[in-house]
XYZ file of C-alpha atoms in Angstrom:
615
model
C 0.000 0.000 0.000
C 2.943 2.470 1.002
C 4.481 1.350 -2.557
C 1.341 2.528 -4.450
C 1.325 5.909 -2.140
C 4.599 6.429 -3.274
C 4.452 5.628 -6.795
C 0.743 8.132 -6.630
C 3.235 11.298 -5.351
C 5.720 10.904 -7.875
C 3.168 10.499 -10.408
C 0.833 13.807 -9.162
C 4.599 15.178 -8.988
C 5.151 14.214 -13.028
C 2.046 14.408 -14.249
C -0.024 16.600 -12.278
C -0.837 20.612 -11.601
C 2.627 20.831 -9.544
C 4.699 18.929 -12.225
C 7.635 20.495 -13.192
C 6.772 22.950 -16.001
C 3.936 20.930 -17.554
C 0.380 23.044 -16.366
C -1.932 25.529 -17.996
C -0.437 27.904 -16.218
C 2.507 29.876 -15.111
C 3.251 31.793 -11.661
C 3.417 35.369 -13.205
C 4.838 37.768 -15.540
C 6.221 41.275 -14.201
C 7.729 44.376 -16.474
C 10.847 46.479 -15.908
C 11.169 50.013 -17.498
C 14.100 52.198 -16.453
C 15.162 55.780 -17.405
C 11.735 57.296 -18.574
C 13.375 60.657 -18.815
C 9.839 62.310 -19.074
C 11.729 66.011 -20.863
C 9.753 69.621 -20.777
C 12.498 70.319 -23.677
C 13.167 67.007 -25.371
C 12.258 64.592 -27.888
C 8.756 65.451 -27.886
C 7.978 61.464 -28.937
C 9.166 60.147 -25.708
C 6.194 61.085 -23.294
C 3.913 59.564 -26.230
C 5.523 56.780 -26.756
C 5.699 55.575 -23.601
C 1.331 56.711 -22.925
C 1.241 54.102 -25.145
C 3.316 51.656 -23.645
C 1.052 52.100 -20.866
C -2.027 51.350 -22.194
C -1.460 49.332 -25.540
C 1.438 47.031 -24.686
C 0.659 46.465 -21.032
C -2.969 45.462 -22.488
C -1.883 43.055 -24.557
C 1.360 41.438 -22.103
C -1.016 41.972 -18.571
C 1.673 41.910 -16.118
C 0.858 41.603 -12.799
C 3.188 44.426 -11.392
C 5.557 46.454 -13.223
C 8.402 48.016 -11.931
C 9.781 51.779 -13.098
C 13.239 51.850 -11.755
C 14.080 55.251 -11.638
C 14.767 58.410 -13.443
C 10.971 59.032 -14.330
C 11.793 62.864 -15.039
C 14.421 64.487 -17.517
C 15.217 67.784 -14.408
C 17.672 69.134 -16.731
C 17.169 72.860 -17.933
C 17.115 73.489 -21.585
C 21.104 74.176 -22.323
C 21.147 70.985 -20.684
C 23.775 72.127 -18.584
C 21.740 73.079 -15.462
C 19.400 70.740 -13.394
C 16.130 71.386 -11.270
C 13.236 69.664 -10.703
C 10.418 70.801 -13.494
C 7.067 70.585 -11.873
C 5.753 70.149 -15.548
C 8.000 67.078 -16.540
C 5.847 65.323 -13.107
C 2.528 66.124 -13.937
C 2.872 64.860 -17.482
C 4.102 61.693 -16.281
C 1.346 61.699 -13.467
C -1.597 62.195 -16.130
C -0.106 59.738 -18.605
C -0.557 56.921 -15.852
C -3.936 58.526 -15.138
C -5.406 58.729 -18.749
C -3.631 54.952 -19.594
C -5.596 53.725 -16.076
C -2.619 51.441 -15.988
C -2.838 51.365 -12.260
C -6.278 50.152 -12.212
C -4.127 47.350 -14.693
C -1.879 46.175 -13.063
C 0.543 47.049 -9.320
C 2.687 49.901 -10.774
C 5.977 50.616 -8.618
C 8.028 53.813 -9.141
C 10.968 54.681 -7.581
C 13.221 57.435 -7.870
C 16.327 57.717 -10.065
C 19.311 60.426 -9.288
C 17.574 62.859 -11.964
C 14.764 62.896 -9.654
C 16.192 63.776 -7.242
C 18.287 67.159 -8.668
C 18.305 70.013 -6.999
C 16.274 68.721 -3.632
C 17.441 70.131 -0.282
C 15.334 67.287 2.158
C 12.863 64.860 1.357
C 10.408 67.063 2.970
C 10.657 69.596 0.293
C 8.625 71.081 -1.878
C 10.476 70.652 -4.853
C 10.186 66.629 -3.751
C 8.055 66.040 -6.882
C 7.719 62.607 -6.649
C 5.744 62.181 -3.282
C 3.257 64.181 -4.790
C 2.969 62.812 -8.319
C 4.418 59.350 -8.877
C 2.257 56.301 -8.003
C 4.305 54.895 -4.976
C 4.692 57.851 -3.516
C 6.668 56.981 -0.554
C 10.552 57.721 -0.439
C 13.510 55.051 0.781
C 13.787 51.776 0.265
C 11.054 49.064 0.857
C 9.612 45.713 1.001
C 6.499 44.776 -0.786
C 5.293 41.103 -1.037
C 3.670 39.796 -4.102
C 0.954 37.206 -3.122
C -0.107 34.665 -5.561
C -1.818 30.749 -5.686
C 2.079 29.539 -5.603
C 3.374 31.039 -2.982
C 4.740 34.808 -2.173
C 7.401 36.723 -3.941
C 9.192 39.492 -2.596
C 10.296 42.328 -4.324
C 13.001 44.647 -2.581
C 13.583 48.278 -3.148
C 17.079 49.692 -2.854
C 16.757 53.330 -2.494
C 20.513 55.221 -2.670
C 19.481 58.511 -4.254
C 21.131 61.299 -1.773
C 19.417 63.145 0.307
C 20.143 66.335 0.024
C 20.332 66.163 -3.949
C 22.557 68.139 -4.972
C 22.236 69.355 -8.661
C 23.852 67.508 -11.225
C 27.228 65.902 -11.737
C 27.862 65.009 -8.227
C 24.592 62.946 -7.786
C 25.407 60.082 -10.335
C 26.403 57.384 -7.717
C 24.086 56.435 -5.033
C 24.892 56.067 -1.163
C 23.776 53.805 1.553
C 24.176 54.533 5.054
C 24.667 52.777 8.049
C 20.949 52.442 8.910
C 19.650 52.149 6.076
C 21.808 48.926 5.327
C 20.393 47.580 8.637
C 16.604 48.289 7.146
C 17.522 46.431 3.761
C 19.097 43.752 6.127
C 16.002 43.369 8.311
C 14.072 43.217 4.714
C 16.251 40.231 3.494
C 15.786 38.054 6.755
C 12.156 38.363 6.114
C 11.918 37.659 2.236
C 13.544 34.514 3.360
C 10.099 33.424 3.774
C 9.272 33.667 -0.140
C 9.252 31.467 -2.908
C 11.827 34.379 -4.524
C 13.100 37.848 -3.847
C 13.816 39.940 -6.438
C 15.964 43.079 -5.808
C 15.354 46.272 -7.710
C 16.929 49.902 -7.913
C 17.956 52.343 -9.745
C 22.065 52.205 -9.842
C 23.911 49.363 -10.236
C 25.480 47.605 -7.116
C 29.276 48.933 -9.226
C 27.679 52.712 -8.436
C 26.369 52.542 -5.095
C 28.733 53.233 -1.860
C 27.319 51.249 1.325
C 29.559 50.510 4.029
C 30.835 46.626 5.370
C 29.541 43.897 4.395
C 28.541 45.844 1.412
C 25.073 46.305 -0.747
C 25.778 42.933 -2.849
C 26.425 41.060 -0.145
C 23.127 41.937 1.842
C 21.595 40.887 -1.587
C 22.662 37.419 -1.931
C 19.887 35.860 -0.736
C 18.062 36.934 -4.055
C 17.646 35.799 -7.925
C 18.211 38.500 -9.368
C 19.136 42.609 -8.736
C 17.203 44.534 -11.601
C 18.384 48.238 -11.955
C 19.250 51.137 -15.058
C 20.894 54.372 -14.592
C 23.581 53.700 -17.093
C 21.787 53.842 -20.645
C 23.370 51.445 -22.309
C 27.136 53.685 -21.946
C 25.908 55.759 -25.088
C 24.989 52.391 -27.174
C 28.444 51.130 -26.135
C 27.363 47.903 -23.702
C 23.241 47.309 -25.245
C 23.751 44.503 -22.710
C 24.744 44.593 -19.600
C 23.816 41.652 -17.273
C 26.388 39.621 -15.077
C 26.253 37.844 -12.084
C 27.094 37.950 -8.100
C 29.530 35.432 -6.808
C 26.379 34.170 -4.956
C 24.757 33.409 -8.090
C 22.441 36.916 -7.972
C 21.828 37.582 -11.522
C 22.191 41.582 -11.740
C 20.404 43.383 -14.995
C 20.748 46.682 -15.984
C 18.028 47.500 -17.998
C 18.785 49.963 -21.631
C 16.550 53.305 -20.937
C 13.353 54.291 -22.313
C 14.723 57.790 -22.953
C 16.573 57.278 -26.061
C 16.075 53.141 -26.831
C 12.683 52.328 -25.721
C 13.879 49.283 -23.991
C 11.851 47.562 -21.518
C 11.737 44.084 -19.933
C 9.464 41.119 -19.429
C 10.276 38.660 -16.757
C 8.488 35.852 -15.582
C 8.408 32.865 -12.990
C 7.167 29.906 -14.082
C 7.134 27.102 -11.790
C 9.863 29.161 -9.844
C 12.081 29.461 -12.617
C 12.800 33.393 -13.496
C 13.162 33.948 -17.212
C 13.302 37.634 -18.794
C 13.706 39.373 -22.095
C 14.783 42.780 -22.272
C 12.770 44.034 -25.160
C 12.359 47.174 -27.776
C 9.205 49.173 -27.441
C 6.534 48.274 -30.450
C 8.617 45.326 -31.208
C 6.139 42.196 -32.047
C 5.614 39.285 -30.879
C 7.420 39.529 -27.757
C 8.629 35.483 -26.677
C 9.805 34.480 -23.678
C 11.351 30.779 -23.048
C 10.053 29.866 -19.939
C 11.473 26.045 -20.338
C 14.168 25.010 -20.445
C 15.717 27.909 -19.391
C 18.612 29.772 -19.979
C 21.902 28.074 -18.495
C 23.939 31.315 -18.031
C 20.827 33.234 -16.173
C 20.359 30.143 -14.093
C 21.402 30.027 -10.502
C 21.124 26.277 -8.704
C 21.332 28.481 -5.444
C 18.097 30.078 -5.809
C 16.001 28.295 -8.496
C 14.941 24.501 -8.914
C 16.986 23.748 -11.794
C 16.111 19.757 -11.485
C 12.535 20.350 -13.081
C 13.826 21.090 -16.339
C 15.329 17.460 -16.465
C 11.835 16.153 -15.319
C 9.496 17.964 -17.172
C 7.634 17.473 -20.073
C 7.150 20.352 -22.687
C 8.980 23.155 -23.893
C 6.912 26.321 -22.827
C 6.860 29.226 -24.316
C 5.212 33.042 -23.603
C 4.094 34.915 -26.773
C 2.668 38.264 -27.098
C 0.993 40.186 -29.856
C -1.820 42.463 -31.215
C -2.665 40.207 -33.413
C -3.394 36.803 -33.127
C -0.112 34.068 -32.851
C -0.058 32.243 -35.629
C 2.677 29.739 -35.971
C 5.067 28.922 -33.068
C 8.215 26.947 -34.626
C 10.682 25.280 -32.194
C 14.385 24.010 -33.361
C 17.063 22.233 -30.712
C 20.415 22.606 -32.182
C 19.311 23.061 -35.698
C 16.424 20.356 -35.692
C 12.711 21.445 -35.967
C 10.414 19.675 -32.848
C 7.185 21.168 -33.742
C 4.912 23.559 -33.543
C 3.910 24.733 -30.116
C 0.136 24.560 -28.919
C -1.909 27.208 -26.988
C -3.088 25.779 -23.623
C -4.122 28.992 -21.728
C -3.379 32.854 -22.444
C -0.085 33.796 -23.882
C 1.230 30.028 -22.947
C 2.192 27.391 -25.747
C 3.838 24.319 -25.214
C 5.139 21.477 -27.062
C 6.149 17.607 -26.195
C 9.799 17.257 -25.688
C 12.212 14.637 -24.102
C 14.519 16.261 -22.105
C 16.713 13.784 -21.109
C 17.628 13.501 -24.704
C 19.886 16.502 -23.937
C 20.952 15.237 -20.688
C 24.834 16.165 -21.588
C 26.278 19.397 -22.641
C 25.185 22.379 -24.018
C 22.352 22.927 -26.642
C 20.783 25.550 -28.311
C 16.664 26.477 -28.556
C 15.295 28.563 -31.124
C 11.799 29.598 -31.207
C 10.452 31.629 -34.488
C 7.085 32.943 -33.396
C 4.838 34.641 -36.821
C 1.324 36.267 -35.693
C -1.323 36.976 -38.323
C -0.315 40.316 -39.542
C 2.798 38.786 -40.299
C 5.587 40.224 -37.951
C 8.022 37.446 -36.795
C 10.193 37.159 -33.845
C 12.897 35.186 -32.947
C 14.099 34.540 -29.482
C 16.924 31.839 -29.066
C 19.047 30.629 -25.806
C 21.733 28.023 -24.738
C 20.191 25.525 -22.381
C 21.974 22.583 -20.385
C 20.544 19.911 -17.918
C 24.123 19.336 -16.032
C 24.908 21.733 -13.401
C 28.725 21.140 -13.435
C 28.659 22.589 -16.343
C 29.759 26.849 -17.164
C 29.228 29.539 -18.687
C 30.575 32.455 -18.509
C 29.176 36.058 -18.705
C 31.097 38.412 -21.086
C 34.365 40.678 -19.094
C 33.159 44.016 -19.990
C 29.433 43.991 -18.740
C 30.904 41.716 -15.822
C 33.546 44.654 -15.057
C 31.572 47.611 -15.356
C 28.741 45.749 -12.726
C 30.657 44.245 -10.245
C 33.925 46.728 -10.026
C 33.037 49.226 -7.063
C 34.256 52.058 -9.061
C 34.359 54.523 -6.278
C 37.234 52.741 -4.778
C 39.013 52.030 -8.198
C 38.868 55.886 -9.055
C 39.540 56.908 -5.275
C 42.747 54.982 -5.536
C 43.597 55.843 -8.700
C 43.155 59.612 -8.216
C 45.672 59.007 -5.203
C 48.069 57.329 -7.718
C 47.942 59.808 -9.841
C 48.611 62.879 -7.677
C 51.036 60.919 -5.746
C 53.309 60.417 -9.064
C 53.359 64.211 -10.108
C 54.242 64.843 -6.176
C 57.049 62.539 -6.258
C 58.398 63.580 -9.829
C 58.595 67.409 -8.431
C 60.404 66.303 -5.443
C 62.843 64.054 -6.483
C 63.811 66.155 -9.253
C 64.046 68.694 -6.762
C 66.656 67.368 -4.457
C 67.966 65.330 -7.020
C 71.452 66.677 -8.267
C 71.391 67.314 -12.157
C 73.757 65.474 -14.811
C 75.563 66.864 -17.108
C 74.499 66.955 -20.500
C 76.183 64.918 -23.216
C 76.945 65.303 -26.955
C 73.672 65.516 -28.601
C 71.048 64.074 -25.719
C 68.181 62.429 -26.987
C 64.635 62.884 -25.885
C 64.857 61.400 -22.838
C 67.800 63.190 -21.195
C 66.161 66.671 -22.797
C 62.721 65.733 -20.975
C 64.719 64.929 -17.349
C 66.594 68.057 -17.951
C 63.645 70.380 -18.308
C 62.372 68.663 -15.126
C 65.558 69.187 -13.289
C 65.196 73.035 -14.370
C 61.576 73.420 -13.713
C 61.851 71.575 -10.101
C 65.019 74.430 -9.234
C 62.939 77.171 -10.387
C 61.096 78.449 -6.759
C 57.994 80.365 -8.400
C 57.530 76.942 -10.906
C 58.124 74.575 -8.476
C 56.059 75.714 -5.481
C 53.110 76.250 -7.399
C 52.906 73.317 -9.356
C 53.514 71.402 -5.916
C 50.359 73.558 -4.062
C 48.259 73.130 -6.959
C 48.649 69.421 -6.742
C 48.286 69.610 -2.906
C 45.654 71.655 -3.320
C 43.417 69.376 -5.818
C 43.272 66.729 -3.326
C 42.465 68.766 -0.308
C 41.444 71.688 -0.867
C 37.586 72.942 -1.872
C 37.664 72.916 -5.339
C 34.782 74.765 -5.067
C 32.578 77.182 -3.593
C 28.390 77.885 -4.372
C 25.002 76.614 -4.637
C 25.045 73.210 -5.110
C 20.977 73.329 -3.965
C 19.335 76.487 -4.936
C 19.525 78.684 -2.084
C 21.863 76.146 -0.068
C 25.868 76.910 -0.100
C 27.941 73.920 -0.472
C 31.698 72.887 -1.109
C 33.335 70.363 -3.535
C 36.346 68.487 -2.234
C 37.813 65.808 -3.972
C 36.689 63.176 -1.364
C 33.043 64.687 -1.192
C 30.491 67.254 -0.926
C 29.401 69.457 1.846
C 25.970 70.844 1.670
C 22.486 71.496 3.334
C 24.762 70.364 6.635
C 25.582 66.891 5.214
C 28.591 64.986 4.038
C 27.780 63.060 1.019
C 31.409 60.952 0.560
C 33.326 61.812 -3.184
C 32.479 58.954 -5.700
C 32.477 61.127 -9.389
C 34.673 63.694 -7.165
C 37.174 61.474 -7.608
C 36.986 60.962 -11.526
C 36.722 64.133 -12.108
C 39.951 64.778 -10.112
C 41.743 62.048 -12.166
C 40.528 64.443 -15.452
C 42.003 67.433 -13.995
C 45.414 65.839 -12.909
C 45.639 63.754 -15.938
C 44.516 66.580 -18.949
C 45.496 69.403 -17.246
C 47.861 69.173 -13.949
C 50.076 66.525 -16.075
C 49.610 68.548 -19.642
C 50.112 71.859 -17.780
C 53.772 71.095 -16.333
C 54.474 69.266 -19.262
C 54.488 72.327 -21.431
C 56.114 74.302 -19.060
C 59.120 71.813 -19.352
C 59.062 72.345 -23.083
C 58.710 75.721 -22.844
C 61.841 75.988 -20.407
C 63.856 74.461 -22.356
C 63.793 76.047 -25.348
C 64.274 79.368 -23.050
C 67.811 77.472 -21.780
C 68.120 76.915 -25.866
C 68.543 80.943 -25.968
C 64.592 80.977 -27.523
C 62.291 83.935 -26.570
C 58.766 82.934 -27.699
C 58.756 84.635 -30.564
C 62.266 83.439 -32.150
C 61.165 79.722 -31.143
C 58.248 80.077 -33.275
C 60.637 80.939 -36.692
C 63.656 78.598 -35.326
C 62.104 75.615 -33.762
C 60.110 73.291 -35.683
C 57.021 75.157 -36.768
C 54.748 73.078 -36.946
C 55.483 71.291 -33.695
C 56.192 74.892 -31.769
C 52.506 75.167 -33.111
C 51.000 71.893 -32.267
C 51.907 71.767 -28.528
C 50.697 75.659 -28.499
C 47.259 74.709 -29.759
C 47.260 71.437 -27.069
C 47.682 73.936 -24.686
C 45.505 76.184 -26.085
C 42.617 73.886 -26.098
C 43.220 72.664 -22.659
C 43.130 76.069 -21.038
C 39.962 76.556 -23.394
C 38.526 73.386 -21.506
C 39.071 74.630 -18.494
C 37.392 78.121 -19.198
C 34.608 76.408 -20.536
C 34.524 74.437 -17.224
C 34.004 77.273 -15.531
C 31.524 78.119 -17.591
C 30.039 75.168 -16.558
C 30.466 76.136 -12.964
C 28.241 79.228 -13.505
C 25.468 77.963 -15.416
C 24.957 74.573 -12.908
C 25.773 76.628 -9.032
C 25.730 80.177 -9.617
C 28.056 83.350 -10.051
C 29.441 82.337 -6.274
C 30.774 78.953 -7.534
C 32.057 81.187 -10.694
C 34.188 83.518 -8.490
C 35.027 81.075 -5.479
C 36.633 78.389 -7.568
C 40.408 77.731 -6.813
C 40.131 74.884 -9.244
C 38.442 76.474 -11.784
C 38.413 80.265 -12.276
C 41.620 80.685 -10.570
C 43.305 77.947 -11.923
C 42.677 79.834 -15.594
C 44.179 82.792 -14.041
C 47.119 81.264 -12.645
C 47.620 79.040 -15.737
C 48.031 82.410 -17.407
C 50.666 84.138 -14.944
C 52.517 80.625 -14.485
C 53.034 80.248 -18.625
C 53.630 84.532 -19.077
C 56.281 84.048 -16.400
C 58.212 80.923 -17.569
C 58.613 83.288 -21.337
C 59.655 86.082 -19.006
C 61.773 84.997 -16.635
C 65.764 86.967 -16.268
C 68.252 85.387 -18.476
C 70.308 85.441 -14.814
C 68.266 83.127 -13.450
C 68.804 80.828 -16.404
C 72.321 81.136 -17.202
C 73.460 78.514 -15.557
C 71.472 76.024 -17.913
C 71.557 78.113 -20.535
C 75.339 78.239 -20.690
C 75.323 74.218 -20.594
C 72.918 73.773 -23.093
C 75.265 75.998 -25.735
C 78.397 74.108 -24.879
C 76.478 70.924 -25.557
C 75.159 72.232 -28.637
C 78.545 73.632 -29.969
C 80.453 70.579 -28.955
């Protein structure tokens, strides 16, 4: 009697409603959108386009929440070099989920993306747009619970934007604090209880700072991290998945604003599959079964039912009706699939005759009005088996690249440093029958490191760039701030330097570096017996003119940085910038002086360099 029992469970198990990937029916479906970038002066198609993502595709697709991760308004004035929160850009969005009624559709989740939070001093605010017109309302991060026939599925917020917000660039990577890494803790020891957790956000784990044990390691409990905030690097990375050492899938969705990407994802029988799609692109397919192998995870998802089950199952969407449904294994046609409920087909297979290695699925789906789609994966049934994600999307997700620039902005500064010093105390040689270009370029160092006015300044300015305020002004209309290299103070706060420090390696490296540089060169063609204008007829013209117009453009970036300055925080930030305005000026005085300097204080060298010349 026990034997029958038995034999009854594993049957039910096989054959029945909770065999592995074989029902009418799947758990659910969810969308991600990222990067809305709702614009008062831009692309005038975008806030269209996506009133009708709203209503027409989430119609047809019927997800049963979708998530909007971020960055739902442009805030960016109309030279696009200022940023402020546009009470216009939020009420369009507001009324397009209004007159699409997609939240009587469907569980609509928005959260907030850095743009959205430009230019706020405290969440209190007034200019805190998105507690008054986005659906969720609510700011930092959360836990909501998805409740289904199958079980629950939780679905975690991660909210780093800062708080204040200071206007834009200095708000591109997120931060986590101490307590609010003990709230997302307390949220992960709870989800435990769910059939998944899925963590969303809106910056990648690589461009968030949280403190020990870190944000990725709070999230390993879950199957996947979905975020956006990087738009596809400018069409340079149009994918840009990876995965956790814990086997946390993390998915950076392309944006809305310029691509129209979004992304289906659904669990069926606890396996998560996704697509990330292109807006009006139709059908849309999903392969359910058997899954990808390089998106699976045998630490969070029951990878044995793919062995064990009994169709291939497939998700279609379309306006029109699905006509044909063609599946190939490694080049060899199976079938058509068969609708058994909704947007579900499904077709007979034997999976243990792919028991060993990799294989490959395509599925060609063609719906009446003839548009065809093709979605295709690599699927394997042995979990010793690996796959491996490609290095760039892997390095630009999981590299914390706070700490790679703060430590190579240290680098950096720390070389120039130690060049001016040790050239400094270091006692010169004496030059040779025609020296070559490497004795010439330690030469014009040993000169320029002996020269006080040279030599001091270079050495504050690098000093200076990593500790002094490299600015001075509104960072939050009508709140004063400072920019150091390792942060921002404003609105009473310390929000710790994460672009700071990239934009520090920039100056050092196309400017500090550049600037003494052409100093060198132009010392030593004054210890050649050059004045500036005889070196332009003697030397080489057209390199006397080439390393001019470097220099030229340089100084012209760094004008037009302060420019910048001006237009984003204000005349104060214009006027009060060491970095900036001042560095122009001194620039100036430092380059007029080296062309000017007494032939007395250069005889020495000068004297040497003729007898080498003559000799």
């Amino acid at each position: 009697m026990a034997a029958v029992i038995v034999m009854y469970v594993v049957l039910q198990y096989i054959l029945g409603s909770n065999n592995p990937l074989y029902g009418t029916v799947f758990n659910f479906s969810l969308l991600q959108v990222s990067d809305i970038h709702i614009s008062r002066f831009r692309d005038p198609k975008r806030a269209p386009d996506f009133e009708k993502f709203c209503s027409e595709t989430i119609d047809i697709i019927q997800p049963a929440l979708v998530l909007a991760t971020g960055d739902l308004t442009d805030a960016k004035t109309r030279d696009k070099l200022g940023s402020e929160q546009v009470e216009v850009e939020w009420k369009t969005y507001q009324s397009i989920l209004k007159r699409s009624r997609v939240m009587e559709k469907t569980k609509w989740i928005d959260i907030k993306g850095n743009h959205d939070s430009f230019n706020i001093p405290h969440l209190n605010s007034i200019r805190n747009y998105y507690r008054k017109y986005s659906a969720w309302h609510k700011d930092g991060s959360f836990h909501y619970i998805h409740t289904t026939p199958f079980g629950n599925y939780s679905f975690i917020c991660v909210d780093a934007t800062l708080s204040p917000g200071p206007k834009r660039p200095y708000n591109f990577f997120g931060i986590l604090n101490k307590n609010q890494m003990k709230e997302l803790s307390l949220m992960a020891t709870q989800s435990l209880r769910s059939n998944h957790t899925v963590w969303f956000g809106h910056f990648p784990t690589s461009t968030i700072i949280s403190p020990a044990p870190g944000i990725r390691a709070l999230m390993s409990s879950a199957t996947a991290y979905l975020c956006g905030h990087l738009h596809t690097l400018g069409g340079l990375m149009p994918v840009l998945h990876s995965q956790h050492r814990g086997g946390t899938l993390e998915l950076e969705l392309g944006d809305w604003m310029d691509n129209r990407r979004y992304r289906i994802l659904a669990f069926d029988h606890d396996l998560l599959s996704f697509a990330d799609l292109t807006f009006e692109e139709w059908p849309v397919v999903l392969i359910t079964n058997p899954k990808s192998f390089l998106y699976s995870s045998s630490a969070h998802e029951p990878l044995d039912k793919i062995l064990y089950s009994t169709h291939i199952r497939i998700l279609a969407f379309s306006p029109s009706v699905i006509a044909s449904i063609k599946v190939y294994i490694d080049g060899v046609y199976l079938g058509n699939a068969h609708q058994v409920s909704g947007p579900l087909y499904v077709l007979k297979w034997s999976p243990q005759n792919y028991s060993e290695g990799f294989h490959h699925i395509d599925v060609t789906v063609q719906d009446a009005s003839g548009r065809i789609s093709t979605r295709s994966h690599v699927f394997a049934m042995e979990e010793t088996l690996s796959l491996r994600f490609d290095f760039w999307p892997s390095v630009i997700l999981l590299t914390d690249h706070y700490v790679l620039a703060r430590v190579l902005f240290g680098l950096i500064v720390l070389i120039q440093i130690t060049l001016l010093i040790t050239f400094r105390y270091l006692q010169k040689p004496a030059l040779k029958e025609k020296p070559g270009l490497l004795t010439l370029t330690s030469y014009s160092l040993h000169v320029f490191s002996k020269i006080n006015t040279l030599y001091y300044s270079m050495l504050v300015l690098n000093l200076y760039t990593i500790l002094g305020p490299w600015f001075v002004g509104e960072l939050i209309d009508g709140h004063v701030g400072a920019c150091f290299s390792f942060g921002v103070f404003v609105g009473g706060s310390f929000l710790q330097g994460s672009l700071t420090f990239v934009a520090g390696i920039l100056q050092v490296l196309f400017f500090n570096l550049p600037l003494m540089a052409y100093l060198c060169w132009c010392l030593l063609l004054r210890c050649q017996g050059h004045s500036f204008c005889s070196h332009i007829r003697q030397v080489r013209h057209i390199m006397a003119v080439l390393v001019h117009l470097a220099m030229t453009l340089l100084l012209a970036w760094q004008a037009y940085s302060c420019y910048f300055l001006q237009r984003t925080y204000g005349m104060l930030a214009f006027f009060l910038s060491p970095m900036r305005t001042w560095l122009v000026v001194l620039t100036s005085a430092l380059i007029y002086k080296t062309w000017t300097l007494k032939s007395s204080e250069l005889r020495t060298y000068t004297v040497e360099m003729k007898n080498c010349q003559s000799s």
